[in-house]
Amino acid sequence: MTTTRYALCNCTILDGTKDMQPQPDMTVLVDGETIVSIQSAAIPLPDGFEVVDLDGAFLLPGLINLHSHHFGSGKPSKVLGEGKIQDLVMLFSKTGLGRKYLLSVMKKAVHNHLHSGVTTVRGVGDFRYVDVEVRDLINAGKLEGPRMFVSGPALTVATGHGDGTFAEVGDKPADFRAMVRDRVAHNVDFIKICTTGGVMDSSVPGEAGLPKMSVEQARACVNEAHRLGMKVASHTEGPEGLEVDLIAGVDTVEHGCPIPPDMEALYKLKGVCAVATVSVALPMAKLDPEVTHMPAVTQVNSQLVADRIIQGAKDAVRKHIPLGLGTDAGCPFVTQYDMWREIYHFSKLVEVSPAFALHTATLVNARILGIDKLTGSIEEGKCADLIVVERDPLEDLTALRDVKMVMARGNLIREPHVDRMPEVDAILDTLL
Ligand SMILES: [Zn+2]
């Protein structure tokens, strides 16, 4: 029988709170899923705990990724680049074999999340409710993986973001209300809508982030979701879309854009949170199109969106609007094992301290998910979602790249193994 009580000894704690300071020479006792004691290494250990000597390493809360997809690995591919091939792939996904394939891709994705230190992830749009199936397998103990919150397929309009791939199309408000009810019937955790276009579905410069959903359409989604107790996350990469979101009353604005004073007031009035995803626009904006193999227009639009995301995040921090972090994993050049890059780029480009970035990726993200009583920091009584890294991330956030151990809901992974793509890593490392 495996033990479920651990004494994580000889570690320096970074607890995930706002002004966290390293707490050296500590011991954390875990019983089942729960952190039962945080104590000085000088205090003798009680009986019945398996000792895990962390050898002076740093113990942190598990990371939380608020924005991920699982239908791809992050390796750039032309398969979902519109046109005939995409149509064929989507037809295949509707077959039994296609579903099996999607399931295997998704299992690998959640493995990489967990083994890279992400113990909670929010899936913001996947095909055919495979995300719901995977979440349920994990919760039933049949699959190792992070705690998951999933939306099923996103809601969009014709020619909108995700049309033809991870989203389904509506038109009239009644369509959207029915689509929301359908998702609730499939047991999703929240609703994802696409208020504006995105980089990958724009073909002329400046098109990325143009509004697609009307206030009436977005409001139909939001009102029906809220009536059924669901929150709404919105893909938004432009100013007109932000206005639609905030008038309609979504709960989280994903990606984001600069926040003028009237929008700041609406954010605060309605208690809306922002979720930045610096990782997704940066590579295609900053890398040579010869390296990305993307058309020149993609670089122009990525730069536009990257500037908006970064300025939006800066505005949110400065105006004290709750701001979380995600990666948009599954998109080109965004892997499921690179939450650490998001934290790194967020700190550098949004100009916040490593402690603030780490706090955002743990306790703030937990708060946005409404699970901060359960996880997001190292506190007695909270769930044992923990990671171990060798170097001090407050001195250098690249320390998060190599996670030495992961504990998710009390389950210890002593030797995490990430299925890396070295060719993608080498390209992304040029952005550090
Ligand atoms: Zn996304």
mmCIF file of N, CA, C and O and ligand atoms in Angstrom, residues 67-69 124 161 166 192 235 255 328-329 331, ligand 1:
data_model
loop_
_atom_site.group_PDB
_atom_site.id
_atom_site.type_symbol
_atom_site.label_atom_id
_atom_site.label_comp_id
_atom_site.label_asym_id
_atom_site.label_seq_id
_atom_site.Cartn_x
_atom_site.Cartn_y
_atom_site.Cartn_z
ATOM 1 N N HIS A 67 -5.655 29.576 -19.068
ATOM 2 C CA HIS A 67 -6.086 29.629 -20.468
ATOM 3 C C HIS A 67 -5.315 28.610 -21.293
ATOM 4 O O HIS A 67 -4.174 28.832 -21.688
ATOM 5 N N SER A 68 -5.948 27.479 -21.544
ATOM 6 C CA SER A 68 -5.271 26.440 -22.312
ATOM 7 C C SER A 68 -6.262 25.726 -23.228
ATOM 8 O O SER A 68 -7.455 25.673 -22.957
ATOM 9 N N HIS A 69 -5.717 25.218 -24.334
ATOM 10 C CA HIS A 69 -6.472 24.300 -25.195
ATOM 11 C C HIS A 69 -5.671 23.005 -25.249
ATOM 12 O O HIS A 69 -4.482 22.982 -24.937
ATOM 13 N N VAL A 124 -10.144 26.309 -22.186
ATOM 14 C CA VAL A 124 -11.051 27.350 -22.691
ATOM 15 C C VAL A 124 -11.511 27.094 -24.127
ATOM 16 O O VAL A 124 -11.625 28.026 -24.922
ATOM 17 N N HIS A 161 -13.834 33.959 -34.347
ATOM 18 C CA HIS A 161 -12.713 33.181 -33.823
ATOM 19 C C HIS A 161 -13.174 31.764 -33.475
ATOM 20 O O HIS A 161 -14.170 31.588 -32.784
ATOM 21 N N PHE A 166 -12.487 24.934 -32.806
ATOM 22 C CA PHE A 166 -12.862 24.632 -31.418
ATOM 23 C C PHE A 166 -14.132 25.345 -30.956
ATOM 24 O O PHE A 166 -14.507 25.235 -29.796
ATOM 25 N N LYS A 192 -17.384 29.571 -22.641
ATOM 26 C CA LYS A 192 -16.392 30.382 -23.354
ATOM 27 C C LYS A 192 -17.039 30.981 -24.602
ATOM 28 O O LYS A 192 -17.652 30.258 -25.382
ATOM 29 N N HIS A 235 -12.973 35.511 -25.270
ATOM 30 C CA HIS A 235 -11.799 35.809 -26.102
ATOM 31 C C HIS A 235 -11.953 37.225 -26.642
ATOM 32 O O HIS A 235 -12.864 37.500 -27.419
ATOM 33 N N HIS A 255 -7.051 37.415 -22.817
ATOM 34 C CA HIS A 255 -6.060 38.102 -23.676
ATOM 35 C C HIS A 255 -6.057 39.592 -23.326
ATOM 36 O O HIS A 255 -5.160 40.060 -22.695
ATOM 37 N N ASP A 328 -2.581 30.134 -23.354
ATOM 38 C CA ASP A 328 -3.169 29.787 -24.654
ATOM 39 C C ASP A 328 -2.433 28.593 -25.267
ATOM 40 O O ASP A 328 -2.239 28.513 -26.485
ATOM 41 N N ALA A 329 -2.033 27.667 -24.408
ATOM 42 C CA ALA A 329 -1.385 26.437 -24.883
ATOM 43 C C ALA A 329 -2.260 25.756 -25.931
ATOM 44 O O ALA A 329 -3.482 25.854 -25.888
ATOM 45 N N CYS A 331 -2.026 26.616 -29.051
ATOM 46 C CA CYS A 331 -1.821 27.490 -30.212
ATOM 47 C C CYS A 331 -0.372 27.337 -30.690
ATOM 48 O O CYS A 331 0.472 26.834 -29.952
HETATM 49 ZN ZN ZN B 1 -7.391 30.623 -26.552
#
